Coordinates of C-alpha atoms in Angstrom, one line a residue:
M80 CA 73.6 -24.6 -4.1
G81 CA 70.0 -23.7 -3.8
K82 CA 68.7 -27.3 -3.5
G83 CA 71.3 -28.1 -0.8
S84 CA 70.3 -25.1 1.4
R85 CA 66.7 -26.0 1.0
R86 CA 67.3 -29.6 2.3
V87 CA 69.3 -28.2 5.3
R88 CA 66.4 -26.0 6.2
E89 CA 64.0 -29.0 6.0
D90 CA 66.2 -31.1 8.2
D91 CA 66.5 -28.2 10.8
G92 CA 62.7 -28.0 10.9
R93 CA 62.3 -31.7 11.5
T94 CA 64.8 -31.7 14.3
D95 CA 62.9 -28.7 15.9
G96 CA 59.6 -30.6 15.7
R97 CA 61.1 -33.7 17.4
E98 CA 62.5 -31.6 20.2
R99 CA 59.1 -30.0 20.8
R100 CA 57.4 -33.4 21.0
R101 CA 60.0 -34.6 23.5
R102 CA 59.4 -31.6 25.7
Y103 CA 55.6 -32.1 25.5
D104 CA 55.9 -35.8 26.4
S105 CA 58.2 -35.0 29.4
D106 CA 55.6 -32.4 30.6
V107 CA 52.8 -34.9 30.4
K108 CA 54.8 -37.5 32.3
Q109 CA 55.5 -35.0 35.1
N110 CA 51.8 -34.1 35.3
E111 CA 50.8 -37.8 35.4
K112 CA 53.2 -38.2 38.3
G113 CA 51.4 -35.3 40.1
G114 CA 47.9 -36.7 39.3
K115 CA 47.0 -33.8 37.0
A116 CA 47.0 -35.3 33.5
R117 CA 43.3 -35.4 32.9
D118 CA 42.5 -32.2 34.8
G119 CA 45.1 -30.4 32.8
Q120 CA 43.7 -31.6 29.5
K121 CA 40.2 -30.5 30.5
Q122 CA 41.5 -27.2 31.7
G123 CA 43.2 -26.7 28.3
I124 CA 39.9 -27.5 26.5
Y125 CA 37.9 -25.0 28.5
D126 CA 40.6 -22.4 28.1
R127 CA 40.2 -22.7 24.3
K128 CA 36.4 -22.7 24.6
A129 CA 36.5 -19.5 26.5
Y130 CA 38.0 -17.8 23.5
G131 CA 36.0 -19.2 20.6
W132 CA 33.8 -22.2 21.5
R133 CA 30.5 -22.5 23.3
P134 CA 30.3 -24.3 26.7
E135 CA 28.8 -27.7 26.8
Q136 CA 25.0 -27.6 26.7
P137 CA 23.3 -29.3 29.6
T138 CA 20.6 -31.8 28.8
P139 CA 17.4 -32.3 30.7
Q140 CA 18.7 -35.7 31.9
Q141 CA 21.7 -34.1 33.7
G142 CA 19.6 -32.8 36.6
P143 CA 17.8 -29.6 37.5
M144 CA 18.1 -26.6 35.2
N145 CA 20.6 -23.9 36.1
T146 CA 19.3 -20.4 36.3
D147 CA 22.6 -18.9 35.1
C148 CA 22.2 -20.8 31.8
L149 CA 18.6 -19.6 31.4
N150 CA 19.6 -16.0 31.8
L151 CA 22.0 -16.1 28.7
G152 CA 20.3 -14.2 25.9
R153 CA 16.8 -14.2 24.5
S154 CA 16.3 -18.0 24.2
G155 CA 18.2 -18.9 27.4
G156 CA 21.5 -19.4 25.8
F157 CA 20.6 -22.5 23.9
Y158 CA 17.9 -24.0 21.7
I159 CA 15.3 -26.3 23.2
Q160 CA 13.1 -28.4 21.1
P161 CA 9.4 -27.7 21.5
F162 CA 8.3 -31.1 22.8
K163 CA 11.2 -31.0 25.3
L164 CA 10.2 -27.5 26.3
A165 CA 6.6 -28.7 27.0
M166 CA 8.0 -31.6 29.1
M167 CA 10.2 -29.3 31.1
M168 CA 7.3 -26.9 31.8
K169 CA 5.2 -29.9 33.1
E170 CA 8.1 -31.0 35.3
V171 CA 8.4 -27.6 37.0
K172 CA 6.3 -27.6 40.1
D173 CA 6.8 -24.1 41.3
K174 CA 4.9 -21.9 38.9
S175 CA 6.3 -18.7 40.3
S176 CA 10.0 -19.8 39.8
M177 CA 12.3 -18.0 37.5
E178 CA 12.8 -21.1 35.4
Y179 CA 9.1 -21.5 34.7
Q180 CA 8.7 -17.8 33.9
R181 CA 11.6 -18.0 31.5
L182 CA 10.1 -21.0 29.7
T183 CA 6.6 -19.3 29.5
W184 CA 8.3 -16.2 28.1
D185 CA 10.0 -18.1 25.3
A186 CA 6.7 -19.9 24.5
L187 CA 4.9 -16.6 24.4
R188 CA 7.4 -15.0 22.1
K189 CA 7.3 -17.9 19.7
S190 CA 3.5 -18.1 19.6
I191 CA 3.0 -14.3 19.1
T192 CA 5.7 -14.3 16.3
G193 CA 4.1 -17.3 14.6
L194 CA 0.6 -15.8 14.7
V195 CA 1.8 -12.4 13.3
N196 CA 3.8 -14.1 10.6
K197 CA 1.0 -16.2 9.2
V198 CA -1.8 -13.6 9.3
N199 CA -3.5 -12.5 6.1
A200 CA -6.8 -11.0 4.9
T201 CA -8.6 -14.4 4.7
N202 CA -7.5 -15.9 8.1
L203 CA -7.5 -12.6 10.1
K204 CA -10.8 -13.4 11.9
H205 CA -9.4 -16.7 13.0
I206 CA -6.0 -15.4 14.1
I207 CA -7.5 -12.7 16.3
P208 CA -9.0 -15.1 18.9
E209 CA -5.8 -17.1 19.0
L210 CA -3.9 -13.9 19.6
F211 CA -6.1 -12.8 22.4
S212 CA -5.6 -16.2 24.1
E213 CA -2.0 -15.2 24.6
N214 CA -1.0 -12.8 27.3
L215 CA -0.8 -9.6 25.3
I216 CA -0.3 -7.4 28.4
R217 CA 2.9 -9.3 29.3
G218 CA 4.0 -9.6 25.6
R219 CA 2.9 -6.2 24.2
G220 CA 6.6 -5.4 23.4
L221 CA 7.0 -8.7 21.6
F222 CA 3.8 -8.1 19.6
C223 CA 4.8 -4.6 18.5
R224 CA 8.3 -5.8 17.5
S225 CA 6.8 -8.7 15.5
C226 CA 4.3 -6.5 13.7
M227 CA 7.0 -4.0 12.7
K228 CA 9.5 -6.7 11.5
S229 CA 6.8 -8.5 9.5
Q230 CA 5.5 -5.3 8.0
M231 CA 9.0 -4.2 6.9
A232 CA 9.6 -7.7 5.4
S233 CA 6.4 -7.7 3.5
P234 CA 5.0 -4.2 2.9
G235 CA 2.1 -5.5 0.8
F236 CA 0.4 -6.8 3.9
T237 CA 0.6 -3.5 5.7
D238 CA -3.2 -3.0 5.7
V239 CA -3.6 -6.5 7.2
F240 CA -1.2 -5.7 10.1
A241 CA -3.0 -2.4 10.6
A242 CA -6.4 -4.2 10.8
L243 CA -4.9 -6.6 13.3
V244 CA -3.6 -3.7 15.4
S245 CA -6.9 -1.9 15.2
V246 CA -8.7 -4.9 16.7
V247 CA -6.2 -5.3 19.5
N248 CA -6.3 -1.6 20.2
T249 CA -10.0 -1.7 21.1
K250 CA -9.3 -4.1 23.9
F251 CA -5.7 -3.0 24.9
P252 CA -5.2 0.7 24.0
E253 CA -1.7 0.6 25.6
V254 CA -0.6 -1.9 22.9
G255 CA -1.7 0.5 20.1
N256 CA -0.1 3.4 21.8
L257 CA 3.2 1.6 22.2
L258 CA 3.2 0.5 18.5
L259 CA 2.5 4.0 17.3
R260 CA 5.3 5.5 19.4
R261 CA 7.8 3.0 18.1
I262 CA 6.7 3.6 14.5
L263 CA 7.1 7.4 14.9
L264 CA 10.5 6.9 16.5
Q265 CA 11.6 4.6 13.6
L266 CA 10.3 7.3 11.2
K267 CA 12.2 10.1 12.9
R268 CA 15.5 8.1 13.0
A269 CA 15.2 7.0 9.4
Y270 CA 14.4 10.6 8.3
K271 CA 17.5 12.0 10.1
R272 CA 19.8 9.3 8.7
N273 CA 18.4 9.6 5.1
D274 CA 17.6 5.9 5.2
K275 CA 14.8 5.5 2.7
P276 CA 13.6 1.8 3.0
P277 CA 12.8 2.0 6.8
L278 CA 11.3 5.4 6.2
L279 CA 9.0 4.1 3.5
A280 CA 8.0 1.1 5.6
A281 CA 7.2 3.3 8.7
V282 CA 5.3 5.9 6.6
K283 CA 3.1 3.1 5.0
F284 CA 2.4 1.6 8.3
L285 CA 1.5 5.0 9.8
A286 CA -0.8 5.7 6.8
H287 CA -2.8 2.5 7.3
L288 CA -3.0 3.2 11.1
V289 CA -4.5 6.6 10.2
N290 CA -7.0 4.8 7.8
Q291 CA -8.0 2.5 10.7
Q292 CA -8.2 5.6 13.0
V293 CA -5.7 4.2 15.4
A294 CA -3.6 7.2 14.8
H295 CA -5.0 10.8 14.7
E296 CA -5.1 12.6 11.3
I297 CA -3.1 15.5 12.9
I298 CA -0.1 13.2 12.9
A299 CA -0.4 12.6 9.2
L300 CA -0.7 16.4 8.4
E301 CA 2.3 17.1 10.7
L302 CA 4.4 14.5 8.9
L303 CA 3.5 15.9 5.5
T304 CA 4.4 19.4 6.7
V305 CA 7.8 18.1 7.8
L306 CA 8.4 16.2 4.5
L307 CA 7.4 19.1 2.3
E308 CA 9.0 21.9 4.3
D309 CA 12.4 21.5 2.6
P310 CA 11.5 19.4 -0.4
T311 CA 14.0 16.9 -1.9
D312 CA 13.3 14.2 -4.5
D313 CA 13.1 11.5 -1.8
S314 CA 11.0 13.5 0.7
V315 CA 8.5 14.4 -2.0
E316 CA 8.3 10.8 -3.2
V317 CA 7.7 9.6 0.4
A318 CA 5.0 12.3 0.8
V319 CA 3.3 11.3 -2.5
D320 CA 3.2 7.6 -1.3
F321 CA 1.8 8.7 2.1
V322 CA -1.0 10.8 0.6
T323 CA -1.8 8.0 -1.9
E324 CA -2.3 5.6 0.9
C325 CA -4.4 7.7 3.3
G326 CA -5.7 10.6 1.1
S327 CA -9.3 9.2 1.3
I328 CA -9.5 9.4 5.1
L329 CA -7.8 12.8 5.2
H330 CA -10.3 14.1 2.6
D331 CA -13.2 13.0 4.8
L332 CA -11.7 14.1 8.2
S333 CA -9.6 17.2 7.3
P334 CA -10.4 18.5 3.8
K335 CA -8.9 21.9 4.5
G336 CA -5.6 20.4 5.7
L337 CA -5.5 18.1 2.7
H338 CA -6.2 21.1 0.4
G339 CA -3.2 23.0 2.0
I340 CA -1.0 20.0 1.4
F341 CA -2.0 19.8 -2.3
E342 CA -1.3 23.6 -2.7
R343 CA 2.2 22.9 -1.4
F344 CA 2.5 20.1 -4.0
R345 CA 1.4 22.6 -6.6
G346 CA 4.0 25.1 -5.5
I347 CA 6.7 22.5 -5.7
L348 CA 5.7 21.7 -9.2
H349 CA 5.8 25.4 -10.2
E350 CA 9.2 25.8 -8.7
G351 CA 10.6 23.0 -10.9
E352 CA 13.6 22.2 -8.7
I353 CA 12.9 18.5 -8.3
D354 CA 13.5 15.7 -10.7
K355 CA 11.2 15.0 -13.7
R356 CA 10.3 11.6 -12.3
V357 CA 9.1 13.1 -9.1
Q358 CA 7.1 15.7 -11.0
F359 CA 5.3 12.9 -12.8
L360 CA 4.5 11.3 -9.4
I361 CA 2.9 14.6 -8.2
E362 CA 0.9 14.9 -11.4
G363 CA -0.3 11.3 -11.0
L364 CA -1.3 12.1 -7.4
F365 CA -3.4 15.0 -8.7
A366 CA -5.0 12.6 -11.1
I367 CA -5.8 10.2 -8.3
R368 CA -7.3 13.1 -6.3
K369 CA -9.4 14.1 -9.3
A370 CA -10.7 10.6 -9.6
K371 CA -11.5 10.6 -5.9
F372 CA -9.2 8.4 -3.8
Q373 CA -9.7 4.7 -3.4
S374 CA -11.5 3.5 -0.3
A375 CA -9.4 3.8 2.8
V376 CA -10.0 0.3 4.1
R377 CA -10.9 -2.9 2.3
P378 CA -14.3 -4.3 3.3
E379 CA -12.8 -7.5 4.6
L380 CA -10.4 -5.5 6.8
D381 CA -13.0 -3.2 8.2
L382 CA -13.6 -5.1 11.5
V383 CA -14.0 -2.3 14.1
E384 CA -16.9 0.1 14.4
Q385 CA -16.0 3.7 14.4
E386 CA -17.4 4.4 17.9
D387 CA -15.5 1.5 19.4
Q388 CA -12.1 2.6 18.0
I389 CA -9.6 4.4 20.3
T390 CA -7.6 7.0 18.5
H391 CA -4.1 8.1 19.8
E392 CA -2.7 11.5 19.2
I393 CA 1.1 11.8 19.5
S394 CA 3.2 14.7 18.1
L395 CA 6.4 14.3 16.2
Q396 CA 7.9 17.0 18.4
D397 CA 7.3 15.0 21.7
D398 CA 10.0 13.0 23.4
I399 CA 9.1 9.4 22.6
D400 CA 9.9 6.5 24.9
P401 CA 9.9 3.2 23.0
E402 CA 10.0 1.1 26.2
I403 CA 12.5 -1.4 24.7
T404 CA 12.7 -3.2 28.1
L405 CA 9.4 -4.8 27.4
D406 CA 11.1 -6.9 24.7
I407 CA 13.4 -8.5 27.3
F408 CA 12.6 -11.1 29.9
K409 CA 12.2 -9.9 33.5
P410 CA 11.1 -12.0 36.4
D411 CA 7.7 -11.0 37.9
L412 CA 7.2 -11.3 41.6
Q413 CA 3.4 -11.5 41.0
F414 CA 3.5 -13.8 38.0
V415 CA 0.8 -16.3 39.1
E416 CA -1.6 -13.5 40.1
N417 CA -1.1 -11.6 36.8
E418 CA -1.6 -14.8 34.8
K419 CA -4.9 -15.5 36.7
R420 CA -6.1 -11.9 36.0
Y421 CA -5.4 -12.3 32.3
E422 CA -7.2 -15.6 32.2
E423 CA -10.3 -13.8 33.6
L424 CA -9.8 -10.9 31.2
K425 CA -9.5 -13.4 28.3
K426 CA -12.8 -15.0 29.3
T427 CA -14.6 -11.7 29.2
I428 CA -13.1 -10.9 25.8
L429 CA -13.6 -14.3 24.1
G430 CA -16.0 -16.1 26.5
D431 CA -16.5 -19.9 26.2
E432 CA -17.4 -19.5 22.5
F433 CA -13.7 -19.8 21.4
E434 CA -13.3 -23.2 23.1
E435 CA -16.6 -24.4 21.6
E436 CA -15.5 -23.2 18.1
K437 CA -12.2 -25.0 18.5
D438 CA -14.0 -28.3 19.4
S439 CA -16.4 -27.8 16.5
E440 CA -13.6 -27.1 14.1
E441 CA -11.8 -30.3 15.1
G442 CA -15.1 -32.3 14.7
S443 CA -15.7 -30.7 11.3
E444 CA -12.1 -31.6 10.2
D445 CA -12.6 -35.2 11.2
G446 CA -16.0 -35.3 9.4
S447 CA -14.6 -33.7 6.3
A448 CA -11.7 -36.2 6.3
E449 CA -14.2 -39.1 6.5
E450 CA -16.3 -37.7 3.7
F451 CA -13.2 -37.2 1.5
D452 CA -12.2 -40.8 2.2
E453 CA -15.7 -42.1 1.3
E454 CA -16.2 -40.1 -1.8
G455 CA -12.7 -40.1 -3.2
D456 CA -13.7 -37.7 -5.9
G457 CA -13.1 -34.5 -3.9
Q458 CA -10.9 -31.9 -5.7
M459 CA -9.0 -29.0 -4.2
K460 CA -9.5 -25.6 -5.8
I461 CA -6.1 -23.9 -6.3
K462 CA -6.1 -20.2 -6.7
D463 CA -3.2 -18.8 -8.7
E464 CA -1.8 -15.6 -7.1
T465 CA 1.1 -15.2 -9.5
E466 CA -1.1 -13.9 -12.4
T467 CA 0.3 -16.5 -14.7
N468 CA -3.1 -17.0 -16.3
L469 CA -3.5 -13.2 -16.8
V470 CA -0.1 -13.0 -18.6
N471 CA -1.0 -15.9 -20.8
L472 CA -4.4 -14.3 -21.7
R473 CA -2.7 -11.0 -22.6
R474 CA -0.2 -12.9 -24.8
T475 CA -3.0 -14.8 -26.6
I476 CA -4.9 -11.6 -27.2
Y477 CA -1.8 -9.8 -28.6
L478 CA -0.9 -12.7 -30.9
T479 CA -4.4 -13.0 -32.2
I480 CA -4.6 -9.2 -33.0
M481 CA -1.3 -9.2 -34.7
S482 CA -1.7 -12.3 -36.7
S483 CA -5.2 -11.5 -38.2
V484 CA -5.6 -10.3 -41.7
D485 CA -8.5 -7.9 -41.1
F486 CA -10.7 -6.8 -38.2
E487 CA -13.5 -9.3 -38.9
E488 CA -11.1 -12.2 -38.6
A489 CA -9.6 -10.8 -35.4
G490 CA -13.0 -10.2 -33.9
H491 CA -14.1 -13.7 -34.8
K492 CA -11.0 -15.2 -33.1
L493 CA -11.1 -13.0 -30.1
L494 CA -14.8 -13.9 -29.4
K495 CA -13.7 -17.5 -29.3
I496 CA -11.4 -16.8 -26.3
K497 CA -13.1 -17.8 -23.1
L498 CA -13.0 -14.9 -20.8
E499 CA -13.9 -15.0 -17.1
A500 CA -16.1 -12.3 -15.5
G501 CA -14.2 -9.1 -15.3
Q502 CA -11.6 -10.0 -17.9
E503 CA -13.3 -8.0 -20.7
M504 CA -11.2 -5.0 -19.5
E505 CA -8.0 -6.8 -20.3
L506 CA -9.2 -7.2 -24.0
C507 CA -9.9 -3.5 -24.3
I508 CA -6.6 -2.5 -22.7
M509 CA -4.6 -4.8 -25.0
M510 CA -6.5 -3.5 -28.1
L511 CA -5.6 0.1 -27.0
E512 CA -2.0 -0.9 -26.3
C513 CA -1.5 -2.5 -29.7
C514 CA -3.0 0.6 -31.4
S515 CA -0.7 3.0 -29.5
Q516 CA 2.4 0.9 -30.4
E517 CA 1.9 1.3 -34.2
R518 CA 4.0 3.9 -36.1
T519 CA 0.9 5.4 -37.7
Y520 CA -2.8 4.9 -36.9
L521 CA -4.5 2.0 -38.6
C522 CA -8.3 1.9 -39.1
Y523 CA -8.1 -1.8 -38.3
Y524 CA -8.1 -1.1 -34.5
G525 CA -10.9 1.4 -34.7
L526 CA -13.1 -1.0 -36.7
L527 CA -12.2 -3.8 -34.2
G528 CA -13.1 -1.7 -31.2
Q529 CA -16.4 -0.6 -32.9
R530 CA -17.3 -4.2 -33.5
F531 CA -16.9 -5.2 -29.9
C532 CA -18.8 -2.1 -28.6
M533 CA -21.7 -3.0 -30.9
I534 CA -21.7 -6.6 -29.8
N535 CA -21.8 -6.2 -26.0
K536 CA -22.5 -3.2 -23.8
V537 CA -19.9 -4.5 -21.3
Y538 CA -17.1 -3.6 -23.8
Q539 CA -18.6 -0.2 -24.3
E540 CA -18.5 0.5 -20.6
N541 CA -14.9 -0.7 -20.4
F542 CA -13.8 1.5 -23.3
E543 CA -15.4 4.5 -21.4
K544 CA -13.2 3.6 -18.4
C545 CA -10.2 3.3 -20.8
F546 CA -10.9 6.8 -22.1
V547 CA -11.0 8.3 -18.6
Q548 CA -7.8 6.5 -17.6
Q549 CA -5.9 7.4 -20.8
Y550 CA -6.8 11.0 -20.6
S551 CA -5.7 11.3 -16.9
M552 CA -2.3 9.7 -17.7
I553 CA -1.9 11.3 -21.2
H554 CA 1.2 13.2 -20.1
R555 CA 3.1 10.0 -19.8
L556 CA 2.7 9.0 -23.5
E557 CA 4.8 10.0 -26.4
T558 CA 3.4 12.3 -29.1
N559 CA 3.0 9.4 -31.6
K560 CA 1.1 7.3 -29.0
V561 CA -1.1 10.3 -28.1
R562 CA -2.0 10.7 -31.8
N563 CA -2.9 7.0 -32.2
V564 CA -5.0 6.9 -29.0
A565 CA -6.9 10.1 -30.0
K566 CA -7.7 8.8 -33.5
F567 CA -8.9 5.5 -32.0
F568 CA -11.3 7.2 -29.6
A569 CA -12.4 9.6 -32.4
H570 CA -13.4 6.7 -34.6
L571 CA -15.4 5.2 -31.7
L572 CA -17.2 8.5 -31.1
G573 CA -17.7 9.2 -34.8
T574 CA -19.4 5.8 -35.3
D575 CA -21.5 6.2 -32.1
A576 CA -19.8 3.1 -30.7
L577 CA -18.9 5.2 -27.7
P578 CA -21.4 7.6 -26.0
W579 CA -20.5 11.2 -26.2
H580 CA -21.0 11.9 -22.6
V581 CA -17.4 10.7 -22.0
L582 CA -16.3 14.1 -23.2
A583 CA -17.6 15.5 -19.9
Y584 CA -14.3 14.4 -18.3
I585 CA -12.3 16.8 -20.5
R586 CA -12.1 20.3 -19.0
L587 CA -10.7 22.8 -21.4
S588 CA -9.0 25.6 -19.6
E589 CA -5.5 26.9 -19.2
E590 CA -5.1 25.5 -15.6
D591 CA -6.6 22.1 -16.2
T592 CA -4.8 21.1 -19.4
T593 CA -1.2 20.3 -20.3
S594 CA 0.6 20.3 -23.6
S595 CA 0.0 16.6 -24.0
S596 CA -3.7 16.9 -23.2
R597 CA -4.1 19.8 -25.7
I598 CA -2.5 17.7 -28.4
F599 CA -4.9 14.9 -27.6
I600 CA -8.0 17.2 -27.7
K601 CA -6.7 18.8 -31.0
I602 CA -6.3 15.5 -32.8
L603 CA -9.6 14.1 -31.4
F604 CA -11.7 17.0 -32.7
Q605 CA -9.8 17.3 -36.0
E606 CA -10.5 13.6 -36.6
L607 CA -14.1 14.0 -35.6
S608 CA -14.5 16.9 -38.1
E609 CA -13.0 14.7 -40.9
L610 CA -15.3 11.8 -40.1
L611 CA -18.6 13.7 -39.6
G612 CA -18.0 17.1 -41.3
I613 CA -17.9 20.4 -39.6
R614 CA -21.6 21.0 -39.9
S615 CA -22.8 17.7 -38.4
L616 CA -20.1 18.0 -35.7
N617 CA -21.4 21.5 -34.8
E618 CA -25.0 20.1 -34.7
R619 CA -23.9 17.3 -32.4
L620 CA -22.1 19.6 -30.1
N621 CA -25.1 22.1 -29.9
D622 CA -27.6 19.3 -29.1
P623 CA -29.6 20.6 -26.1
V624 CA -29.8 17.1 -24.7
M625 CA -26.0 16.7 -24.5
R626 CA -25.3 20.3 -23.5
D627 CA -24.4 19.4 -19.9
S628 CA -21.7 17.0 -21.2
F629 CA -20.0 19.7 -23.3
E630 CA -20.0 22.5 -20.7
S631 CA -16.5 21.6 -19.6
I632 CA -15.2 21.9 -23.2
F633 CA -17.1 25.1 -24.0
P634 CA -17.1 26.8 -20.5
R635 CA -19.3 29.7 -19.7
D636 CA -18.5 30.1 -16.1
N637 CA -15.6 32.5 -16.6
P638 CA -14.8 34.9 -19.5
K639 CA -11.1 33.9 -19.3
N640 CA -12.0 30.2 -19.8
T641 CA -14.4 31.1 -22.6
R642 CA -11.8 33.0 -24.5
F643 CA -9.3 30.2 -24.0
S644 CA -11.7 27.7 -25.5
I645 CA -12.5 30.0 -28.5
N646 CA -8.9 30.7 -29.2
F647 CA -7.9 27.0 -28.9
F648 CA -10.5 25.8 -31.5
T649 CA -9.7 28.7 -33.8
S650 CA -6.0 27.9 -33.7
I651 CA -6.6 24.3 -34.7
G652 CA -8.9 25.3 -37.6
L653 CA -12.3 24.5 -36.0
G654 CA -13.5 28.0 -35.1
G655 CA -16.9 27.2 -36.7
I656 CA -17.9 25.1 -33.7
T657 CA -17.5 28.1 -31.4
E658 CA -20.1 30.4 -33.0
K659 CA -22.6 30.2 -30.2
L660 CA -19.8 30.6 -27.6
R661 CA -18.6 33.8 -29.4
E662 CA -22.2 35.2 -29.3
Y663 CA -22.4 34.4 -25.6
L664 CA -19.1 36.2 -25.0
K665 CA -20.3 39.3 -26.9
N666 CA -23.6 39.4 -25.0
M667 CA -22.0 38.8 -21.7
P668 CA -21.6 42.5 -20.8
R669 CA -25.3 43.1 -21.6
V670 CA -26.3 40.2 -19.5
M671 CA -24.2 41.4 -16.6
Q672 CA -25.7 44.9 -16.9
Q673 CA -29.2 43.5 -16.9
Q674 CA -28.5 41.5 -13.8
Q675 CA -27.0 44.5 -12.1
Q676 CA -30.1 46.6 -13.1
A677 CA -32.4 43.9 -11.9
S678 CA -30.6 43.7 -8.6
S679 CA -30.7 47.5 -8.2
N680 CA -34.4 47.6 -9.1
S681 CA -35.1 45.0 -6.5
D682 CA -33.2 47.1 -3.9
D683 CA -35.2 50.2 -4.9
D684 CA -38.5 48.4 -4.6
S685 CA -37.6 47.1 -1.2
G686 CA -36.5 50.6 -0.1
S687 CA -39.8 52.2 -1.4
S688 CA -41.9 49.5 0.2
S689 CA -40.1 50.1 3.6
S690 CA -40.6 53.9 3.3
S691 CA -44.3 53.5 2.4
S692 CA -44.8 51.2 5.4
S693 CA -43.1 53.7 7.7
E694 CA -45.4 56.5 6.3
S695 CA -48.5 54.4 6.8
S696 CA -47.4 53.6 10.4
G697 CA -46.9 57.4 11.0
S698 CA -50.4 58.3 9.8
V699 CA -51.9 55.7 12.1
D700 CA -50.1 57.2 15.0
R701 CA -51.4 60.6 14.2
G702 CA -54.9 59.3 14.0

């Protein structure tokens, strides 16, 4: 029963399809009689295209270009190949026509975007003249949009884009002002929407513009105030990144403002309402500040003199107009005159040197090609930016250390590794990392580090840097790692492989130490007392030559810090090294009284001398 009904349905469907075809054929015949067959077919095609398809694209051979097609979208509604575009521009005779303006606008947009996309630190000086050869006054909106898009796509090149903008800003301040307004507007929108990636990109770009002094430092302080007013995990993280990028220039231009920002960071830490990860970021920022921020601008990107730079000051509270219409094509009634004016302006900026340099570069390329063909032995130097060689070096050092029987064998094998200039630091870091990863401290690492410090002074200097770096980041290590690192450096200090003046970096007070740093100091000095003995350790710490290096460990500037140091060493069983500090604390009231008496005596002497001088003057008047 089921199969028969299914067949009946299929037969009904076939008959319906045949009837539809007959109706369609009859309609076509009627249209052919009326002379409308082909027109009707075309009309049906275009009706379908109006819903989902694009209209047919005119080719240059079909006749003159239609202005309606050119006004469709950014690229004129269709794509034109570059060589065809150049041919079409040559064919246009009226330079002020809308078609020609549209073609030049598309060429300008593509050239500016291409130059901005390929800029980097090495070719920046070559890109700038090519960029000035384009009409930046007409395409300032395109330039700002390209810079912001490229910076968001590759934040690692933000300082390069900022250097490019700083050079353009010296000649065309309106371009720098427009870019700064758009960045601030993007920042405000992202902050209101809680959109973190655009906010981070805008903040980083703004920081590097502050470093280049295109943006005023007041904008930076205002932004930090807004971010830290109602602190959240994301806002504090963004503020930390911002201060890390432009802290150096703020320290030079507005130290009081930066101090207020860091006091706010300190208050957020004490409140403890944010996440632990963000607290670690703030502590790392304080360590960066203590080590004095990195230079604001790289030397190869410092292209503008300070007196030539034009700084813009815009408030976040102002109503900002991004002038988005500058990104869209508009016909210019005075197009030819404006192009001539920019040509004259370009000659004043670049002069004839740019054309001469182009010709010389072409000649040098031809000459170098000929020399390469003649010699045939030329080799290209390829620079690896993926740090593959560095990873392989670290792997080799790690396997050598772990596979050696004793420190002498390890030292012999490591010295055979060919290190380039500056890679000695990697060896020291890997040695310290391997030591910290052990469950218990092994003298093997201390003897190996001692051997390298004795062989070459370069390793000694690098271990000094490692000591400073490890102490500043000691709060990130686990207790076991802190113990191993402290014993490693204690071995180097006890064997005089490392100079003792590195201890000057340690400041022993309640405010400047954390629980991790106190554990580090405790294990360090306990290990030193075991290696040297308490008597020789006391003699070394009381050496008058090294007294300046130990003032931060045995402070005498404040009685509170002095008591803290004494109590700390007494609690870890090393109270014997604080005898002189105890005597100083006992004699401190006497010293203060003597100073007060001396000051009062000097005041009395000055008063008596003034009274005697007044009496002598009175006697002279009587005479």
